[in-house]
Coordinates of C-alpha atoms in Angstrom, one line a residue:
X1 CA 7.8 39.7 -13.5
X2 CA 7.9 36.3 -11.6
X3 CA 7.2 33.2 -13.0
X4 CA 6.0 31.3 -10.5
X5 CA 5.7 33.2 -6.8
X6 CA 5.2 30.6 -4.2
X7 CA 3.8 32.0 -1.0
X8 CA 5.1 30.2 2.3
X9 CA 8.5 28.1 3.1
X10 CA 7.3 25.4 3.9
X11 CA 8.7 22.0 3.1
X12 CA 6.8 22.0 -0.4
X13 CA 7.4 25.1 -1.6
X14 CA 10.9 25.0 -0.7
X15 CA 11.0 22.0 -3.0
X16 CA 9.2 23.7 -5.7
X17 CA 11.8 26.1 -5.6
X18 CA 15.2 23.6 -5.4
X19 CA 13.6 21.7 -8.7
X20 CA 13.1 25.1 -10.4
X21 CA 16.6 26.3 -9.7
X22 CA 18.2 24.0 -12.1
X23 CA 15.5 24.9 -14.9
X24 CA 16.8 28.1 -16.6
X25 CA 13.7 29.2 -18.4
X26 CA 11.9 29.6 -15.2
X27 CA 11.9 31.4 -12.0
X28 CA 10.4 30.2 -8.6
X29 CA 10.9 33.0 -5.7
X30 CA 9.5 32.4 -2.2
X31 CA 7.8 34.7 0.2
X32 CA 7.3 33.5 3.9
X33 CA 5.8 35.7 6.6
X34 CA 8.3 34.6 9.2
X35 CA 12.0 35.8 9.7
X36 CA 13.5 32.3 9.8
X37 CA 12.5 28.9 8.6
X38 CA 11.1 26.6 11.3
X39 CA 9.6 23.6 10.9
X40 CA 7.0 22.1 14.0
X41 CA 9.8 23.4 16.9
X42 CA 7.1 23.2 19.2
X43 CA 7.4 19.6 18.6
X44 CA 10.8 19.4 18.2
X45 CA 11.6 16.9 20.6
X46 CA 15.9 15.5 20.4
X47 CA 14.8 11.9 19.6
X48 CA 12.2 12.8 17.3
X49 CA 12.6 11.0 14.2
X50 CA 10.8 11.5 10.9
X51 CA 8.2 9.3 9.6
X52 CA 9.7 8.5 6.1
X53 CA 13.0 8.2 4.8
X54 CA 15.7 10.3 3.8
X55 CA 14.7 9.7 0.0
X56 CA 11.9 12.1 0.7
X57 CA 14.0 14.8 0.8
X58 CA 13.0 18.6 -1.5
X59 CA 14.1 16.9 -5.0
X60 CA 15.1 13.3 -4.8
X61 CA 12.3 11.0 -6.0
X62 CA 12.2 12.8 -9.2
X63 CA 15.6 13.9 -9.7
X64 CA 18.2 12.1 -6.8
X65 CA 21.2 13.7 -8.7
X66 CA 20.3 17.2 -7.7
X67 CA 22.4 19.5 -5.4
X68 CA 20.3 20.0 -3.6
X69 CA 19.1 16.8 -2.1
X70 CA 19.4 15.4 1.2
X71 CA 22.8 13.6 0.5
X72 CA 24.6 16.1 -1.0
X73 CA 23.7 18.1 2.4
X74 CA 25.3 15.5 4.2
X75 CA 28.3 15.7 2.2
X76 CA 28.6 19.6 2.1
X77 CA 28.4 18.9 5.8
X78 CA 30.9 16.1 5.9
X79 CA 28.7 13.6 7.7
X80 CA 27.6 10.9 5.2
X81 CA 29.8 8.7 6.4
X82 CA 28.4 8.8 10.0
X83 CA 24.9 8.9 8.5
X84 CA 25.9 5.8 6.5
X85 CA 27.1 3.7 9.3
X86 CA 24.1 4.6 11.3
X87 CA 22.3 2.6 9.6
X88 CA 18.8 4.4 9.5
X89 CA 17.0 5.7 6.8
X90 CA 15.1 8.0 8.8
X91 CA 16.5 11.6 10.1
X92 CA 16.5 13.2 13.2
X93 CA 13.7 16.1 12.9
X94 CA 16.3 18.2 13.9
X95 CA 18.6 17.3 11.2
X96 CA 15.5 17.4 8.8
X97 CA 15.1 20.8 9.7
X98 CA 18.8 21.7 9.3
X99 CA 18.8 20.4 5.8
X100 CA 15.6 22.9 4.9
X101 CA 17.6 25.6 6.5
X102 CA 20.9 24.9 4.4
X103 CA 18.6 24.5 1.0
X104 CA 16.8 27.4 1.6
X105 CA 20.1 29.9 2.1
X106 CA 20.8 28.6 -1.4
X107 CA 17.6 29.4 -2.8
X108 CA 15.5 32.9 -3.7
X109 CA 13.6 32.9 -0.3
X110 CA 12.4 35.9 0.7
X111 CA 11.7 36.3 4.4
X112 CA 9.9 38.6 6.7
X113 CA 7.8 38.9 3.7
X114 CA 4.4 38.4 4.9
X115 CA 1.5 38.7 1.8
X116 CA -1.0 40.8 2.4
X117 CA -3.0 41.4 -0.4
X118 CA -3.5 39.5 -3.9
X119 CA -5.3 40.5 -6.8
X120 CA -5.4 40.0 -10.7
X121 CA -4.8 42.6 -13.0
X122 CA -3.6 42.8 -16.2
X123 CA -3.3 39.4 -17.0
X124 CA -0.9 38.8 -13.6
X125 CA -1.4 38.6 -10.5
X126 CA -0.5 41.5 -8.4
X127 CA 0.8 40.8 -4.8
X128 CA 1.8 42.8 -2.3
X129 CA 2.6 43.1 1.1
X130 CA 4.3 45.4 4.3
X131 CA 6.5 47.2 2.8
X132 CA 6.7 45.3 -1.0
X133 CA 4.7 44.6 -3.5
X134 CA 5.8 42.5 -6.9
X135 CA 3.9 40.6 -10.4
X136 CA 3.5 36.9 -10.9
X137 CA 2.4 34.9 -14.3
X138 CA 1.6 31.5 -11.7
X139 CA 1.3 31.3 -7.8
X140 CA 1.5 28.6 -5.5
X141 CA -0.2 28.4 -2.2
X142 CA 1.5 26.6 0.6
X143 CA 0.9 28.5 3.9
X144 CA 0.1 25.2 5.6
X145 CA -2.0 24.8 8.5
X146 CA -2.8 25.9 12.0
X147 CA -3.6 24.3 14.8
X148 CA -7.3 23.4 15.6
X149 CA -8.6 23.5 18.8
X150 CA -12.4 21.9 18.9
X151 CA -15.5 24.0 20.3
X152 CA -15.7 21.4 23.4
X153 CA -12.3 22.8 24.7
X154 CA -12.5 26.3 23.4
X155 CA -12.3 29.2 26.5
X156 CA -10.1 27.5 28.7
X157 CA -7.6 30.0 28.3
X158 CA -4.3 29.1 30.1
X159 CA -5.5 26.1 30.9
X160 CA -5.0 25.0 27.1
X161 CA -2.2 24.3 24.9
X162 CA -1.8 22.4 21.9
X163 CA 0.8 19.9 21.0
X164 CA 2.0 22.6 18.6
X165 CA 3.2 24.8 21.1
X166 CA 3.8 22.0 23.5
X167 CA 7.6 22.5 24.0
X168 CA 7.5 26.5 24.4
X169 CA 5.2 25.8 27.5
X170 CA 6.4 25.2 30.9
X171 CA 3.9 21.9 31.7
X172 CA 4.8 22.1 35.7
X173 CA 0.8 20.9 36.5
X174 CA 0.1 18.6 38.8
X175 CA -2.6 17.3 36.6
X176 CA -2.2 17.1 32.8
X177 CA -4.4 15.3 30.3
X178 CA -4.1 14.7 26.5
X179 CA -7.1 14.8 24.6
X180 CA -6.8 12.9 21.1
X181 CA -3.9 10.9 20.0
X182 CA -2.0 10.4 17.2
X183 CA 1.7 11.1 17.0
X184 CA 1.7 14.2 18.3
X185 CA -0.2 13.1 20.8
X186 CA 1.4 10.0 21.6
X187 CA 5.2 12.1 21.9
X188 CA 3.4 14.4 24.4
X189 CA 2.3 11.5 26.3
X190 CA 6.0 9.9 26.2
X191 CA 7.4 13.1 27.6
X192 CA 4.8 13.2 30.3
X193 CA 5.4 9.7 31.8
X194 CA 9.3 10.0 31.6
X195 CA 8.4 13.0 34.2
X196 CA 6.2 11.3 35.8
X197 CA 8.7 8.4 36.3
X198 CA 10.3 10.6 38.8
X199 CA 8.9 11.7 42.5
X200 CA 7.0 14.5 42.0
X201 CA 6.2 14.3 38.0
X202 CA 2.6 14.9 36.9
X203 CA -0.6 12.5 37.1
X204 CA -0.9 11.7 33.2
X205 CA -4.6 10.9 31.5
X206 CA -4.5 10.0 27.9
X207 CA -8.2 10.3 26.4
X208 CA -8.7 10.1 22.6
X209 CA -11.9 9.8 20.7
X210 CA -10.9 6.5 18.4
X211 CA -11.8 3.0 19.8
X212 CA -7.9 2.1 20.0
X213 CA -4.5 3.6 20.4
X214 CA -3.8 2.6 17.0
X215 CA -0.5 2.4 15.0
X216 CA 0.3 4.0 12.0
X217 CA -0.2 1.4 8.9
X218 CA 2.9 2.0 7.3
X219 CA 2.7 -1.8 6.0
X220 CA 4.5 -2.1 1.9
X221 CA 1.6 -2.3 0.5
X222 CA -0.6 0.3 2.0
X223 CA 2.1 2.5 2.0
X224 CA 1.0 2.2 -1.9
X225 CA -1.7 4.8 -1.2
X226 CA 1.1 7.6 -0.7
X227 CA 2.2 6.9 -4.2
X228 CA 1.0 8.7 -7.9
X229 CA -0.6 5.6 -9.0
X230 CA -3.0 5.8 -6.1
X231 CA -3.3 9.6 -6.0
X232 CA -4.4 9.5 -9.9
X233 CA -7.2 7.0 -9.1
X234 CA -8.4 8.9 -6.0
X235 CA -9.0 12.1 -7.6
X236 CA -10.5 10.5 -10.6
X237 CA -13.6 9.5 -7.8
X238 CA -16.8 12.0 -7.6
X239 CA -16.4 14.1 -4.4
X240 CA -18.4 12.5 -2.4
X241 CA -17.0 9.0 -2.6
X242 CA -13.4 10.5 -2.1
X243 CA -14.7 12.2 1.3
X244 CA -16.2 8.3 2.1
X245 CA -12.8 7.1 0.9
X246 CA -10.3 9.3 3.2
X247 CA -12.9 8.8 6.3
X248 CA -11.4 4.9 6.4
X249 CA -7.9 5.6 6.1
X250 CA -7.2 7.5 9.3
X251 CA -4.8 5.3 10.5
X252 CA -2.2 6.1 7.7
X253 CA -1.6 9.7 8.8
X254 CA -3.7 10.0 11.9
X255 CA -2.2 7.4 14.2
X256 CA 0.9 6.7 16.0
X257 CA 4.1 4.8 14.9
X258 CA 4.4 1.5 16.3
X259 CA 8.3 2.8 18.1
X260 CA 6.5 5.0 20.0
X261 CA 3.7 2.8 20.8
X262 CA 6.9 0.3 22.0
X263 CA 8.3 2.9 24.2
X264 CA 4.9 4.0 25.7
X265 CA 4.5 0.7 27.1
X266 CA 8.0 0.0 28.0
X267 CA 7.8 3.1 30.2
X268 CA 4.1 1.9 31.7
X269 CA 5.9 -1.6 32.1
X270 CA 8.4 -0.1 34.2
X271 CA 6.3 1.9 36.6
X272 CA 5.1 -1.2 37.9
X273 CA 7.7 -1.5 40.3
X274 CA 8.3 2.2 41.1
X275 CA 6.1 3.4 44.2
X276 CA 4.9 6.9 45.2
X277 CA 4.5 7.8 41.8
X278 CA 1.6 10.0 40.4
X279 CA -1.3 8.0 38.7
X280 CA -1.7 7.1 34.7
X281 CA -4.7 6.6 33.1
X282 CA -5.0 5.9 29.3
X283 CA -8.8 6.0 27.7
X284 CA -9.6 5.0 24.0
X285 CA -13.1 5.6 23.1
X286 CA -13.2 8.7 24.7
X287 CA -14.9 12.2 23.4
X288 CA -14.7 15.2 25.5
X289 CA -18.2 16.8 25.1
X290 CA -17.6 20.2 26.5
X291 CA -15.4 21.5 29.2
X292 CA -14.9 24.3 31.6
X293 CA -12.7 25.8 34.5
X294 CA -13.5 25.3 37.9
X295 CA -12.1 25.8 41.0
X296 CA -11.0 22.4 41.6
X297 CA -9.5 22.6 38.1
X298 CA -10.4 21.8 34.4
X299 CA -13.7 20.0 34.5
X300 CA -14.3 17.8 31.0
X301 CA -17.5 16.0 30.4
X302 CA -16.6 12.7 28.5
X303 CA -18.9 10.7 26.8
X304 CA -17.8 6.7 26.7
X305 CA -18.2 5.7 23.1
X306 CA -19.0 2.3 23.7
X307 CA -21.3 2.7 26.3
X308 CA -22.6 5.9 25.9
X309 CA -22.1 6.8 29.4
X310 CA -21.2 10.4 30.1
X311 CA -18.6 11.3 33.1
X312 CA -17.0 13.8 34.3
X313 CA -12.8 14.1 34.2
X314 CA -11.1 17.1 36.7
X315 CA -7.2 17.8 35.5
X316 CA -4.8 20.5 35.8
X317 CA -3.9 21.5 32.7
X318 CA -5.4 19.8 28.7
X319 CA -2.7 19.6 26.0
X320 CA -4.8 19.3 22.8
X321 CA -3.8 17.2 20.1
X322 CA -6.5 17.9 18.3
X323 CA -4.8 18.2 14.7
X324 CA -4.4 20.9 12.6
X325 CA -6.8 22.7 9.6
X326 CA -5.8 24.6 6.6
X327 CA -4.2 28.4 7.7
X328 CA -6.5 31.3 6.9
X329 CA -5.8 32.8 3.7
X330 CA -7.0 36.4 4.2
X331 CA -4.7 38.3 1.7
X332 CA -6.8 36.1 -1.5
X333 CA -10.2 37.9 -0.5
X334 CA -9.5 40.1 -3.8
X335 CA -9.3 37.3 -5.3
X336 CA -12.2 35.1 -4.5
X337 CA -14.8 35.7 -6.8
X338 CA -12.9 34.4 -9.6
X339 CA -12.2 31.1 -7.6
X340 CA -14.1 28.2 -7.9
X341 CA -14.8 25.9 -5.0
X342 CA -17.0 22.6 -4.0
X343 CA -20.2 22.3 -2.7
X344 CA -18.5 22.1 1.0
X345 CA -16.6 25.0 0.2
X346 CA -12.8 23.9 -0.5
X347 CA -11.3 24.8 -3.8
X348 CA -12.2 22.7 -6.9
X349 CA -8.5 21.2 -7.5
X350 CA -7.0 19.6 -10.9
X351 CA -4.8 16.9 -10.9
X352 CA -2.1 18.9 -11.7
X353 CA -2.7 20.6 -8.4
X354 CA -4.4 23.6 -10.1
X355 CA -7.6 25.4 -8.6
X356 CA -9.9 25.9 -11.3
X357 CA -10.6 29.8 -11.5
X358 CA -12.6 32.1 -14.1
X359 CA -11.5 31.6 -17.4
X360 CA -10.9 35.4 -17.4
X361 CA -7.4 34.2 -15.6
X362 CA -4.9 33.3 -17.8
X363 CA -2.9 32.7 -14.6
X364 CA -2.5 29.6 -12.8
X365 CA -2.9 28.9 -8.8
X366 CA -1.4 25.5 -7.2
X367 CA -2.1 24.1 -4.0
X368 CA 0.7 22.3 -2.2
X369 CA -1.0 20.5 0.5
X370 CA -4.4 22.1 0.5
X371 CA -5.4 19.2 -1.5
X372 CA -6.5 16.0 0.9
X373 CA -9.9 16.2 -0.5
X374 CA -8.9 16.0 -3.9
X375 CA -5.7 14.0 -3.8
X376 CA -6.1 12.2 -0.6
X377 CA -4.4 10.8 1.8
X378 CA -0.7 11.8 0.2
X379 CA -1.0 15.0 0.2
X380 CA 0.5 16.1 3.1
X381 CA 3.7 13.3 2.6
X382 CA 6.8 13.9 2.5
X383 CA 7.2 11.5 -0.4
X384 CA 4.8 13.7 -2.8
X385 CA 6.0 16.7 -2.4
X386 CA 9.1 16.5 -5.6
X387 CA 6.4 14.6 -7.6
X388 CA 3.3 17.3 -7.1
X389 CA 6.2 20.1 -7.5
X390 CA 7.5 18.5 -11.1
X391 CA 4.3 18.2 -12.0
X392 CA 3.7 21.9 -11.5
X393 CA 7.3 23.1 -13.1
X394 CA 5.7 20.6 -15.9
X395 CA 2.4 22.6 -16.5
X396 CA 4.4 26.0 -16.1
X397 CA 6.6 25.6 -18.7
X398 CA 4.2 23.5 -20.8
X399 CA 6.8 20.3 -21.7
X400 CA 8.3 17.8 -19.5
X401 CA 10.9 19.8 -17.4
X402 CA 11.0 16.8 -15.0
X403 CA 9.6 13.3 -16.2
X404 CA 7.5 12.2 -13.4
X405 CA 7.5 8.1 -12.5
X406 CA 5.3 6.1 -13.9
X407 CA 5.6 2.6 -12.5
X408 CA 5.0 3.7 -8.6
X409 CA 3.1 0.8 -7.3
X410 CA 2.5 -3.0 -7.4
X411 CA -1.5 -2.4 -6.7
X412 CA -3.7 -2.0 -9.0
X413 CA -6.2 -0.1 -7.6
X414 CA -8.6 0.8 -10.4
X415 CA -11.4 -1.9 -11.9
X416 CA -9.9 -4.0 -14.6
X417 CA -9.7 -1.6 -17.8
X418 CA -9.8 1.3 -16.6
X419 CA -5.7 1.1 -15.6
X420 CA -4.0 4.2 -15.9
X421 CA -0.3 2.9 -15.4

C-alpha cells in the first residue's frame, strides 16, 4: 500500500514527491492523466520568463542541498556556468519546464494514469483507474485548473480561444480582441502587435474589465504576502473576511509584470512612425456583457465602467484571458459525503493543507493549490509549494521530516500579541 498517492504532475506534486524521495520511511507515487509532463505550452512563448526566481524550484527553500533542485539540474546539464554569467535569477519557462521533466524521470511518476474512481474502504483509500487500480493511507489533490470562459462569451464556437490554447491556434484574423488582462493576457497582446507591426498583421483591441492595465506588485514588502508568516495569519481569519481580504489583492497574481508592460509600450511607441498599419485600441474599464456571431463578425456588447455607457465592439476573432478555475474532480463523487466543505461550497481546509473529512476517515486528503480561499493569495506560488509539501511529509509521518522556516518576513501582520513568529 502507498503512503501518500498524489494525483496530478503538476509542479506541486512533483515537489511533494522530490522532498519525499530522500525520506526512507515514506513513499510519495504520482498518477497524472497525461502521457508526458507539460506545463502551460499553450503559453509557452521563447522569451517567456518566469515570474519568481530560480530559488523556487521543487525542493529548495526548505532543503537547497537536495538533488533534485534547480542547480543541481543545471549542473547534471553542465550549464551553470552560463546560467551564472547570465546574470538572471529568473528562468526561461522553457527551461522551467525542462527542469520538471528531468526531476520527474527521476522520480515514481506514473503517467497515462488517469484516476477514475476514489473511494474509502477499509481504512484506505481505494483508487482506481483505466486499466489499474492501487491502495493509499494519504492522498494529495493537485489536478490544477482549467481554463474559464465567462457566460458573456460562451457559444462563440470557433470564434473563441483562450490564452491557454493560444499558441496551438493559428490567429490569421483580420480582427482580434483580448478580453481581460493580466499576464497572460498582456503576452497575447505583445504577440499580436509584433504582427501587427508588419503590413498585413491583425487590427489589435485590448478590453479588460479592471480600471487600469496594472502591474504586478511584486514590491519587497508585499511580496511578504507570498511568505508562511502571512499565509498563517490569513487562514487564522473567519471566511468571510478572508474572501474580503483576497478581493483587494488582485494585483499580486492577477496583473501584468511591469517588463511586459515596458515592452507593450515600446512596441505602441514605435508604430507611431510606421504607416499602413492595421489599427490598435487598448480599453481599461471595460466589461463585455454578452456577445454573439454575426455576419459582419463577433458582436460584443461592452458596458464602460466608468460611465456606464453600453457599446457595441465587432472583431474577428476573441482570445479570452479570462483566468482559470479549479479542474473538475469527478472520480471523488464516491467520496463526497464524507467531505466537508464551506458555506460556498469549497472544501473546509486545515492549515496543514488538509480537508477536514468524517472522522470515520482515518486517512488524510491535502490540497495543493486548491487552497486560495483558505491560504490566500500564495497558494498558487511557486515559492510555497516546498514549504506546503514539508508541511504535508511533516503531518504524514507525524515528526519533523523537514523543519519548515520560521523567520519568513519583516511584517508583522497580526495585532500586537497575537504574533505567531
Amino acid at each position: 500500500m502507498i503512503d501518500v498517492l498524489a494525483i496530478g504532475c503538476g509542479p506541486f506534486n512533483l515537489g511533494l514527491a522530490a522532498l519525499a524521495s530522500t525520506v526512507d520511511d515514506v513513499d510519495v507515487v504520482v498518477l497524472e492523466a497525461r502521457p508526458e509532463l507539460r506545463w502551460h505550452p499553450g503559453m509557452m512563448f521563447d522569451d517567456a520568463v518566469l515570474q519568481v526566481s530560480f530559488l523556487a524550484d521543487l525542493v529548495t527553500l526548505v532543503a537547497p542541498a537536495h538533488p533534485l533542485s534547480f542547480l543541481e539540474y543545471l549542473r547534471d546539464a553542465d550549464r551553470l556556468y552560463p546560467f551564472y554569467v547570465r546574470e538572471r535569477f529568473h528562468p526561461t519557462r522553457r527551461e522551467y519546464e525542462d527542469y520538471l521533466r528531468w526531476a520527474a524521470s527521476r522520480l515514481p511518476v506514473r503517467f497515462s494514469h488517469p484516476v477514475t474512481s476514489v473511494r474509502w474502504e477499509d481504512d484506505r483509500f481505494a483508487v482506481s483507474g483505466d486499466g489499474f487500480s492501487c491502495e493509499a493511507r494519504n492522498l494529495v489533490l493537485g489536478v490544477g485548473t482549467e481554463p474559464f470562459v465567462p457566460p458573456a462569451l460562451d457559444g462563440l464556437g470557433d470564434r473563441l480561444v483562450h490564452t491557454s490554447g493560444y499558441l496551438h491556434r493559428d490567429v490569421d484574423a483580420a480582427r482580434v480582441t483580448v478580453v481581460g488582462s493580466g499576464q497572460s493576457g498582456a503576452e497575447v497582446v505583445l504577440d499580436l502587435l509584433r504582427r501587427n507591426a508588419s503590413p498585413g498583421g491583425p487590427a489589435v483591441s485590448w478590453l479588460t474589465r479592471t480600471p487600469v492595465f496594472a502591474p504586478l506588485d511584486y514590491t519587497k514588502l508585499v511580496l511578504e504576502m507570498t511568505t508562511p508568516a502571512y499565509v498563517r495569519h490569513f487562514h487564522s481569519l473567519p471566511p468571510e473576511r478572508r474572501d474580503a481580504v483576497r478581493a483587494e489583492q488582485w494585483r499580486h497574481y492577477r496583473a501584468i509584470s511591469s517588463e511586459t508592460i515596458e515592452e507593450l509600450h515600446d512596441l505602441l511607441y514605435r508604430r507611431e512612425w510606421e504607416h499602413g498599419l492595421a489599427p490598435v485600441e487598448l480599453r481599461p474599464g471595460v466589461a463585455v456583457v454578452s456577445s454573439r456571431v454575426t455576419a459582419s463578425g463577433v458582436e460584443l456588447t461592452c458596458a464602460h465602467r466608468d460611465t456606464g455607457r453600453t457599446f457595441t465592439h465587432v472583431t474577428d476573432l476573441v482570445v479570452a484571458a479570462t483566468g482559470y478555475r479549479q479542474a473538475a474532480t469527478p472520480f471523488l463523487a464516491p467520496l463526497e459525503p464524507l467531505v466537508r466543505r464551506d458555506d460556498a461550497g469549497r472544501y473546509v481546509v486545515a492549515l496543514d493543507h488538509s480537508v477536514a473529512l468524517d472522522p470515520s476517515v482515518t486517512g488524510r486528503v491535502f490540497v495543493a493549490n486548491a487552497d486560495l480561499h483558505s491560504h490566500g493569495v500564495a497558494a498558487p506560488d511557486l515559492g510555497i509549494g516546498a514549504v506546503r509539501n514539508a508541511t504535508i511529509l511533516n503531518a504524514v509521518t507525524g515528526r519533523e521530516v523537514y523543519p519548515l522556516p520560521k523567520h519568513t518576513a519583516y511584517t508583522s501582520f497580526t495585532a500586537p500579541g497575537d504574533d505567531r513568529d
